[in-house]
């Protein structure tokens, strides 16, 4: 049965675009919010009012739409689940008066991430010396590697505790034989056993659950984690994550069929940021970059690391649009550019004096490109109290319209601040 009841919100750059805010804003229109890929390496920040008190929430594993009552959250089979992080987030919500109760459903097929995966992650990263990728050291890669190597454990394995213990110990011993580390599993296993009954209550065949919900006319919002240029296949490899944050990962990571697909919303910052190593063609290693970092609070919500900042990159974003088929874009943090005299947009890459028509796979090529820029005047006024397109300064409108033309994709949502209400919804965008 076909429907258009599935809406996707996906990162279109290197992550940290502000996906959580749009998820939070759109969630009341939906019945279910789901995660399909990634783990506690994601960090989605939401500013919400609870009992008339403004609060800041940072989600790593839970779908960020769970701040809304009556919304069901789903952690899909494509995610990796670190149980202490899950319970820390649940407890934080509970302390703020947000009760999850039976509103969370976790795939029976989700991979379990253990503490020794984090040790392996750090060991692998340290061994690379100056060539470190910049991993969050949250164990994401080693957990996905166990899954691909068919030695990992899944949530459904908790149904038989003795078998779970046996497989856990066998996997740990295998890793210890390779990486030569000492590890006492007692604390971790005791914790898992203490939460086992609760986890089995939340465990669900989420692929079937989502299929039945969509078939019954319920609306599902898919909350992407990470972003297109961090995709293991299509991103700036090897400086990527270990899953597929592009559109294909949505379907394999949930079991949802594409026949239900409606809107595909790409989230892009008004400028570029990147955490960790890897080529960054428009990077600003000067006072302007530092100004954007400071005003924009560009520090990782997962690691706290300072983000590298640069001008908006149209060739990179066009590549992301091609991969994901975005029907519209959410341009975030436009207000961070308020004080700039002029703003640049990267419009093309050149390599060996030849204009590149495709985004390069080879990182040496990407690092060597010469960037062509357009310069637009800034607007030099605060946007934070603006609530409509008509109220935007002419130069801010020109910037948005130029991006829209360069990208050939409508910009429907414009973020002008952190709060839920600080967003402009356009009805007259490019179509």
Short mmCIF file of C-alpha atoms in Angstrom, two decimals:
data_model
loop_
_atom_site.label_atom_id
_atom_site.label_comp_id
_atom_site.label_asym_id
_atom_site.label_seq_id
_atom_site.Cartn_x
_atom_site.Cartn_y
_atom_site.Cartn_z
CA UNK A 1 0.00 0.00 0.00
CA UNK A 2 1.53 3.28 -1.12
CA UNK A 3 1.44 6.42 1.02
CA UNK A 4 3.38 9.62 1.52
CA UNK A 5 3.28 9.38 5.29
CA UNK A 6 7.05 9.07 5.76
CA UNK A 7 9.03 12.31 6.05
CA UNK A 8 12.83 12.31 6.24
CA UNK A 9 15.06 14.92 7.86
CA UNK A 10 18.66 14.32 6.85
CA UNK A 11 21.95 16.16 7.32
CA UNK A 12 23.30 17.52 4.06
CA UNK A 13 26.84 18.52 5.06
CA UNK A 14 29.27 17.16 7.70
CA UNK A 15 26.77 16.97 10.55
CA UNK A 16 25.87 19.46 13.29
CA UNK A 17 23.50 21.24 10.89
CA UNK A 18 20.69 21.61 13.43
CA UNK A 19 18.49 18.65 12.50
CA UNK A 20 17.20 18.24 16.05
CA UNK A 21 15.46 21.61 16.05
CA UNK A 22 13.47 20.90 12.89
CA UNK A 23 12.57 17.44 14.19
CA UNK A 24 11.33 19.07 17.38
CA UNK A 25 9.26 21.64 15.46
CA UNK A 26 7.65 19.16 13.05
CA UNK A 27 7.10 16.31 15.52
CA UNK A 28 3.56 17.40 16.63
CA UNK A 29 2.37 16.67 13.08
CA UNK A 30 3.49 13.05 13.36
CA UNK A 31 2.69 9.93 15.36
CA UNK A 32 6.15 8.33 15.40
CA UNK A 33 9.73 9.64 15.30
CA UNK A 34 12.41 7.10 14.34
CA UNK A 35 16.19 6.80 14.18
CA UNK A 36 17.72 4.56 11.50
CA UNK A 37 21.51 4.78 11.80
CA UNK A 38 24.35 5.71 14.11
CA UNK A 39 24.63 5.62 17.85
CA UNK A 40 25.86 7.84 20.66
CA UNK A 41 28.20 9.60 18.22
CA UNK A 42 25.24 11.75 17.16
CA UNK A 43 24.33 14.84 19.16
CA UNK A 44 21.00 16.57 18.54
CA UNK A 45 20.29 19.70 20.59
CA UNK A 46 16.72 20.76 21.29
CA UNK A 47 15.51 23.82 23.21
CA UNK A 48 12.07 23.02 24.58
CA UNK A 49 9.71 24.44 27.20
CA UNK A 50 8.65 21.93 29.85
CA UNK A 51 6.12 23.02 32.48
CA UNK A 52 6.60 26.63 31.33
CA UNK A 53 10.37 26.44 31.90
CA UNK A 54 12.79 26.61 28.92
CA UNK A 55 15.15 23.65 28.85
CA UNK A 56 18.09 22.48 26.75
CA UNK A 57 18.19 18.80 25.80
CA UNK A 58 21.01 16.96 24.04
CA UNK A 59 20.04 13.62 22.50
CA UNK A 60 22.60 11.04 21.42
CA UNK A 61 20.51 7.88 21.03
CA UNK A 62 16.88 8.72 21.66
CA UNK A 63 14.83 10.38 18.91
CA UNK A 64 14.70 14.06 19.86
CA UNK A 65 10.96 14.27 19.21
CA UNK A 66 10.34 12.46 22.51
CA UNK A 67 10.11 15.79 24.35
CA UNK A 68 6.56 15.90 22.98
CA UNK A 69 3.93 13.86 24.84
CA UNK A 70 2.13 11.03 23.03
CA UNK A 71 4.89 10.68 20.42
CA UNK A 72 6.31 7.17 20.00
CA UNK A 73 10.08 6.94 19.50
CA UNK A 74 11.72 4.13 17.53
CA UNK A 75 15.38 3.09 17.53
CA UNK A 76 15.79 1.13 14.32
CA UNK A 77 17.85 -1.92 13.46
CA UNK A 78 20.52 0.17 11.72
CA UNK A 79 21.56 1.87 14.95
CA UNK A 80 24.12 0.72 17.50
CA UNK A 81 22.87 0.76 21.09
CA UNK A 82 25.05 1.69 24.06
CA UNK A 83 22.85 0.83 27.03
CA UNK A 84 24.38 3.17 29.68
CA UNK A 85 23.87 6.13 27.32
CA UNK A 86 20.29 5.06 26.65
CA UNK A 87 19.46 4.91 30.35
CA UNK A 88 21.26 8.17 31.08
CA UNK A 89 19.10 9.93 28.51
CA UNK A 90 15.92 8.31 29.80
CA UNK A 91 16.81 9.38 33.34
CA UNK A 92 17.55 12.95 32.23
CA UNK A 93 14.14 13.19 30.58
CA UNK A 94 12.49 11.74 33.66
CA UNK A 95 14.21 14.32 35.89
CA UNK A 96 12.79 17.07 33.68
CA UNK A 97 9.28 15.69 34.05
CA UNK A 98 9.12 13.95 30.66
CA UNK A 99 7.87 10.41 31.06
CA UNK A 100 8.63 7.92 28.29
CA UNK A 101 6.84 4.89 29.77
CA UNK A 102 5.77 2.77 26.79
CA UNK A 103 6.62 5.41 24.17
CA UNK A 104 9.99 3.90 23.22
CA UNK A 105 10.34 0.90 20.93
CA UNK A 106 13.78 -0.57 20.20
CA UNK A 107 14.46 -2.92 17.31
CA UNK A 108 15.05 -6.53 18.28
CA UNK A 109 17.77 -6.50 15.60
CA UNK A 110 19.71 -3.46 16.86
CA UNK A 111 23.43 -4.09 17.48
CA UNK A 112 24.64 -3.76 21.08
CA UNK A 113 27.66 -1.56 21.73
CA UNK A 114 29.80 -2.53 24.72
CA UNK A 115 32.49 -0.74 26.71
CA UNK A 116 35.23 -2.78 25.09
CA UNK A 117 34.19 -1.37 21.71
CA UNK A 118 35.14 2.05 23.07
CA UNK A 119 38.54 0.76 24.19
CA UNK A 120 39.15 -0.70 20.74
CA UNK A 121 38.05 2.57 19.12
CA UNK A 122 40.62 4.54 21.14
CA UNK A 123 43.33 1.96 20.45
CA UNK A 124 42.70 2.06 16.71
CA UNK A 125 42.62 5.85 16.62
CA UNK A 126 45.80 6.24 18.68
CA UNK A 127 47.63 3.77 16.46
CA UNK A 128 47.13 6.07 13.46
CA UNK A 129 49.36 8.78 14.91
CA UNK A 130 49.17 11.93 12.79
CA UNK A 131 46.65 10.28 10.45
CA UNK A 132 43.82 10.06 12.98
CA UNK A 133 40.31 10.25 11.54
CA UNK A 134 38.89 12.21 14.46
CA UNK A 135 36.48 9.54 15.69
CA UNK A 136 34.32 10.34 18.72
CA UNK A 137 35.86 7.27 20.42
CA UNK A 138 32.36 6.10 21.30
CA UNK A 139 32.97 2.62 19.90
CA UNK A 140 30.78 3.10 16.85
CA UNK A 141 33.19 1.73 14.24
CA UNK A 142 34.23 -1.38 16.20
CA UNK A 143 30.58 -2.19 16.94
CA UNK A 144 29.60 -1.92 13.28
CA UNK A 145 32.70 -3.98 12.41
CA UNK A 146 31.49 -6.74 14.74
CA UNK A 147 28.12 -6.60 13.01
CA UNK A 148 29.66 -6.89 9.55
CA UNK A 149 32.00 -9.65 10.75
CA UNK A 150 28.93 -11.50 12.09
CA UNK A 151 30.26 -11.79 15.62
CA UNK A 152 28.29 -8.98 17.24
CA UNK A 153 25.35 -9.31 19.61
CA UNK A 154 21.87 -7.89 19.11
CA UNK A 155 19.11 -6.93 21.49
CA UNK A 156 17.17 -10.11 20.70
CA UNK A 157 20.09 -12.15 22.08
CA UNK A 158 19.08 -11.03 25.58
CA UNK A 159 16.12 -13.42 25.46
CA UNK A 160 18.53 -16.26 26.36
CA UNK A 161 20.83 -14.98 29.10
CA UNK A 162 23.18 -17.96 29.23
CA UNK A 163 23.69 -17.89 25.49
CA UNK A 164 24.20 -14.12 25.62
CA UNK A 165 26.92 -14.46 28.27
CA UNK A 166 28.68 -17.15 26.28
CA UNK A 167 28.73 -15.13 23.07
CA UNK A 168 29.69 -11.92 24.89
CA UNK A 169 32.70 -13.59 26.51
CA UNK A 170 33.76 -15.26 23.27
CA UNK A 171 33.68 -11.95 21.41
CA UNK A 172 35.54 -10.15 24.20
CA UNK A 173 38.23 -12.83 24.29
CA UNK A 174 38.67 -12.64 20.53
CA UNK A 175 39.22 -8.88 20.71
CA UNK A 176 41.59 -9.27 23.67
CA UNK A 177 43.66 -11.73 21.65
CA UNK A 178 43.98 -9.15 18.88
CA UNK A 179 44.36 -5.89 20.83
CA UNK A 180 45.99 -7.18 24.03
CA UNK A 181 43.96 -5.28 26.62
CA UNK A 182 42.72 -6.20 30.07
CA UNK A 183 39.02 -5.82 30.73
CA UNK A 184 36.78 -6.78 33.63
CA UNK A 185 33.30 -7.37 32.24
CA UNK A 186 31.61 -7.80 35.63
CA UNK A 187 30.26 -4.25 35.96
CA UNK A 188 28.93 -4.13 32.43
CA UNK A 189 27.23 -7.52 32.59
CA UNK A 190 25.66 -6.72 35.96
CA UNK A 191 24.27 -3.50 34.51
CA UNK A 192 22.85 -5.26 31.46
CA UNK A 193 21.27 -7.96 33.59
CA UNK A 194 19.68 -5.33 35.85
CA UNK A 195 18.05 -3.69 32.82
CA UNK A 196 17.26 -6.88 30.92
CA UNK A 197 13.56 -7.12 31.77
CA UNK A 198 12.99 -3.44 30.92
CA UNK A 199 14.82 -3.85 27.62
CA UNK A 200 12.83 -6.91 26.65
CA UNK A 201 9.64 -4.92 27.29
CA UNK A 202 10.84 -2.21 24.89
CA UNK A 203 12.15 -4.71 22.34
CA UNK A 204 9.99 -4.70 19.21
CA UNK A 205 10.00 -6.00 15.67
CA UNK A 206 10.20 -2.36 14.61
CA UNK A 207 10.18 -3.09 10.86
CA UNK A 208 6.76 -4.72 11.22
CA UNK A 209 5.62 -2.08 13.70
CA UNK A 210 6.49 0.75 11.30
CA UNK A 211 4.98 -1.08 8.32
CA UNK A 212 1.69 -1.60 10.15
CA UNK A 213 1.66 1.99 11.42
CA UNK A 214 2.23 3.45 7.94
CA UNK A 215 -0.30 1.08 6.40
CA UNK A 216 -2.86 2.26 8.96
CA UNK A 217 -2.29 5.89 7.96
CA UNK A 218 -0.03 6.95 10.79
CA UNK A 219 2.69 9.49 10.03
CA UNK A 220 6.36 8.74 10.64
CA UNK A 221 9.18 11.27 10.90
CA UNK A 222 12.64 9.84 10.32
CA UNK A 223 15.37 11.72 12.19
CA UNK A 224 18.70 11.40 10.43
CA UNK A 225 21.95 11.22 12.38
CA UNK A 226 25.34 12.45 11.15
CA UNK A 227 25.19 13.62 7.51
CA UNK A 228 25.77 12.92 3.82
CA UNK A 229 29.48 13.80 3.72
CA UNK A 230 30.05 11.44 6.66
CA UNK A 231 28.47 8.50 4.82
CA UNK A 232 30.73 5.44 4.76
CA UNK A 233 30.18 5.03 0.99
CA UNK A 234 29.48 8.53 -0.31
CA UNK A 235 31.29 10.75 2.19
CA UNK A 236 34.86 12.04 2.41
CA UNK A 237 36.26 8.58 3.15
CA UNK A 238 38.06 7.64 5.40
CA UNK A 239 37.03 10.73 7.41
CA UNK A 240 33.50 9.43 7.77
CA UNK A 241 31.24 7.56 10.16
CA UNK A 242 30.62 3.81 9.96
CA UNK A 243 27.05 3.81 8.65
CA UNK A 244 24.96 5.29 5.82
CA UNK A 245 23.38 8.59 6.91
CA UNK A 246 22.20 9.16 3.32
CA UNK A 247 18.74 8.14 2.15
CA UNK A 248 19.59 4.48 1.52
CA UNK A 249 20.44 3.96 5.18
CA UNK A 250 16.94 5.06 6.14
CA UNK A 251 15.37 2.06 4.45
CA UNK A 252 17.93 -0.57 5.44
CA UNK A 253 18.12 0.89 8.96
CA UNK A 254 14.37 0.67 9.62
CA UNK A 255 12.99 -1.91 7.20
CA UNK A 256 10.58 0.70 5.82
CA UNK A 257 9.78 0.46 2.11
CA UNK A 258 10.40 3.53 -0.10
CA UNK A 259 6.78 3.32 -1.27
CA UNK A 260 5.75 5.31 1.81
CA UNK A 261 8.13 8.20 1.11
CA UNK A 262 6.82 11.76 1.11
CA UNK A 263 8.98 14.80 1.89
CA UNK A 264 12.78 14.57 2.04
CA UNK A 265 14.14 17.59 3.90
CA UNK A 266 17.85 18.34 3.86
CA UNK A 267 19.29 20.42 6.68
CA UNK A 268 22.13 22.81 5.83
CA UNK A 269 23.90 25.45 7.86
CA UNK A 270 24.23 28.96 6.45
CA UNK A 271 27.96 28.29 6.58
CA UNK A 272 30.01 25.08 6.79
CA UNK A 273 31.43 23.28 9.82
CA UNK A 274 33.40 20.12 10.31
CA UNK A 275 34.66 18.24 13.38
CA UNK A 276 37.84 16.23 13.18
CA UNK A 277 40.23 15.72 10.29
CA UNK A 278 39.70 15.65 6.55
CA UNK A 279 39.66 18.06 3.59
CA UNK A 280 37.56 21.21 4.00
CA UNK A 281 37.72 23.33 0.81
CA UNK A 282 36.07 26.49 2.23
CA UNK A 283 37.66 26.41 5.69
CA UNK A 284 38.34 29.80 7.29
CA UNK A 285 41.53 29.63 9.30
CA UNK A 286 41.37 33.30 10.27
CA UNK A 287 39.50 35.79 12.45
CA UNK A 288 36.29 35.36 10.47
CA UNK A 289 36.31 31.62 11.10
CA UNK A 290 36.95 32.20 14.79
CA UNK A 291 34.15 34.78 14.93
CA UNK A 292 31.68 32.33 13.39
CA UNK A 293 32.81 29.60 15.80
CA UNK A 294 32.40 31.85 18.83
CA UNK A 295 29.04 33.40 17.90
CA UNK A 296 27.65 30.10 16.60
CA UNK A 297 28.80 28.11 19.63
CA UNK A 298 30.48 25.69 17.27
CA UNK A 299 31.64 23.04 19.68
CA UNK A 300 30.61 19.41 19.29
CA UNK A 301 27.55 18.41 21.35
CA UNK A 302 28.96 14.88 21.63
CA UNK A 303 32.70 15.54 22.12
CA UNK A 304 32.93 19.25 22.95
CA UNK A 305 35.62 19.64 20.29
CA UNK A 306 35.80 22.99 18.45
CA UNK A 307 34.32 22.76 14.99
CA UNK A 308 36.21 24.00 11.96
CA UNK A 309 34.23 26.73 10.19
CA UNK A 310 34.05 27.92 6.59
CA UNK A 311 31.92 29.54 3.91
CA UNK A 312 28.87 27.83 2.44
CA UNK A 313 29.94 25.23 -0.12
CA UNK A 314 27.47 24.98 -3.02
CA UNK A 315 29.30 22.21 -4.98
CA UNK A 316 29.39 19.99 -1.89
CA UNK A 317 25.74 20.68 -1.08
CA UNK A 318 24.66 19.98 -4.67
CA UNK A 319 26.35 16.60 -4.35
CA UNK A 320 24.36 15.91 -1.19
CA UNK A 321 21.13 16.96 -2.89
CA UNK A 322 21.91 14.57 -5.75
CA UNK A 323 22.49 11.66 -3.35
CA UNK A 324 19.37 12.21 -1.26
CA UNK A 325 16.81 13.73 -3.63
CA UNK A 326 15.83 16.49 -1.21
CA UNK A 327 12.43 18.01 -1.91
CA UNK A 328 13.30 21.07 0.20
CA UNK A 329 15.97 22.45 2.52
CA UNK A 330 16.12 23.86 6.02
CA UNK A 331 18.77 26.63 6.13
CA UNK A 332 19.86 26.95 9.76
CA UNK A 333 21.73 29.50 11.88
CA UNK A 334 21.36 32.38 9.44
CA UNK A 335 21.51 34.76 12.41
CA UNK A 336 25.12 33.76 13.09
CA UNK A 337 26.11 35.75 10.00
CA UNK A 338 24.36 38.92 11.22
CA UNK A 339 27.52 40.92 11.95
CA UNK A 340 29.55 40.14 8.84
CA UNK A 341 30.30 42.94 6.36
CA UNK A 342 30.35 40.47 3.48
CA UNK A 343 29.57 36.81 3.01
CA UNK A 344 31.11 34.42 0.52
CA UNK A 345 29.60 31.41 -1.22
CA UNK A 346 31.71 28.72 -2.86
CA UNK A 347 30.26 28.25 -6.34
CA UNK A 348 32.74 25.93 -8.09
CA UNK A 349 35.84 23.77 -7.67
CA UNK A 350 38.83 23.85 -10.01
CA UNK A 351 41.57 21.24 -10.23
CA UNK A 352 44.55 21.64 -12.56
CA UNK A 353 42.78 24.69 -14.04
CA UNK A 354 39.77 22.55 -14.98
CA UNK A 355 36.34 23.10 -13.49
CA UNK A 356 35.12 19.97 -11.70
CA UNK A 357 31.65 18.82 -12.73
CA UNK A 358 31.50 16.08 -10.08
CA UNK A 359 32.38 15.90 -6.41
CA UNK A 360 35.77 14.14 -6.21
CA UNK A 361 36.11 10.73 -4.57
CA UNK A 362 39.87 11.12 -4.15
CA UNK A 363 40.70 13.09 -1.02
CA UNK A 364 43.98 14.35 -2.44
CA UNK A 365 41.97 15.95 -5.24
CA UNK A 366 39.46 17.46 -2.81
CA UNK A 367 42.28 18.87 -0.68
CA UNK A 368 43.91 20.39 -3.77
CA UNK A 369 40.89 22.11 -5.33
CA UNK A 370 40.86 25.85 -5.90
CA UNK A 371 37.54 27.32 -4.84
CA UNK A 372 35.65 29.94 -6.82
CA UNK A 373 33.64 32.31 -4.64
CA UNK A 374 30.88 34.86 -5.01
CA UNK A 375 30.82 37.69 -2.48
CA UNK A 376 27.54 39.13 -1.23
CA UNK A 377 26.98 42.06 1.16
CA UNK A 378 25.98 41.28 4.73
CA UNK A 379 22.84 42.66 6.38
CA UNK A 380 24.41 43.94 9.63
CA UNK A 381 21.27 43.61 11.73
CA UNK A 382 19.85 40.98 14.06
CA UNK A 383 17.48 38.42 12.56
CA UNK A 384 16.48 36.78 15.83
CA UNK A 385 13.10 38.53 16.18
CA UNK A 386 12.10 38.09 12.55
CA UNK A 387 9.27 35.66 11.87
CA UNK A 388 8.45 36.06 8.17
CA UNK A 389 10.19 36.25 4.82
CA UNK A 390 8.94 39.78 4.24
CA UNK A 391 10.64 41.01 7.43
CA UNK A 392 14.08 39.76 6.39
CA UNK A 393 16.56 42.46 5.33
CA UNK A 394 16.97 42.63 1.53
CA UNK A 395 20.57 41.38 1.71
CA UNK A 396 19.51 38.35 3.76
CA UNK A 397 16.84 37.60 1.16
CA UNK A 398 19.42 37.94 -1.61
CA UNK A 399 21.72 35.48 0.15
CA UNK A 400 18.96 32.89 0.48
CA UNK A 401 17.75 33.35 -3.08
CA UNK A 402 21.28 33.01 -4.42
CA UNK A 403 21.78 29.77 -2.49
CA UNK A 404 18.46 28.49 -3.77
CA UNK A 405 19.45 29.22 -7.36
CA UNK A 406 22.92 27.67 -7.00
CA UNK A 407 21.46 24.53 -5.41
CA UNK A 408 18.31 24.27 -7.55
CA UNK A 409 16.42 23.17 -4.46
CA UNK A 410 13.77 25.12 -2.55
CA UNK A 411 14.70 26.54 0.86
CA UNK A 412 11.49 26.10 2.85
CA UNK A 413 12.68 26.61 6.42
CA UNK A 414 15.05 29.34 7.66
CA UNK A 415 16.46 29.21 11.18
CA UNK A 416 17.16 32.55 12.88
CA UNK A 417 17.83 31.42 16.47
CA UNK A 418 17.92 28.52 18.89
CA UNK A 419 14.32 28.56 20.08
CA UNK A 420 11.46 26.58 18.54
CA UNK A 421 9.70 29.73 17.39
CA UNK A 422 12.81 31.21 15.75
CA UNK A 423 12.16 29.72 12.33
CA UNK A 424 10.69 31.15 9.15
CA UNK A 425 8.52 28.91 7.00
CA UNK A 426 8.42 30.06 3.39
CA UNK A 427 5.44 29.46 1.16
CA UNK A 428 6.91 31.14 -1.93
CA UNK A 429 10.17 29.25 -2.30
CA UNK A 430 11.63 27.98 -5.58
CA UNK A 431 9.56 25.14 -7.02
#
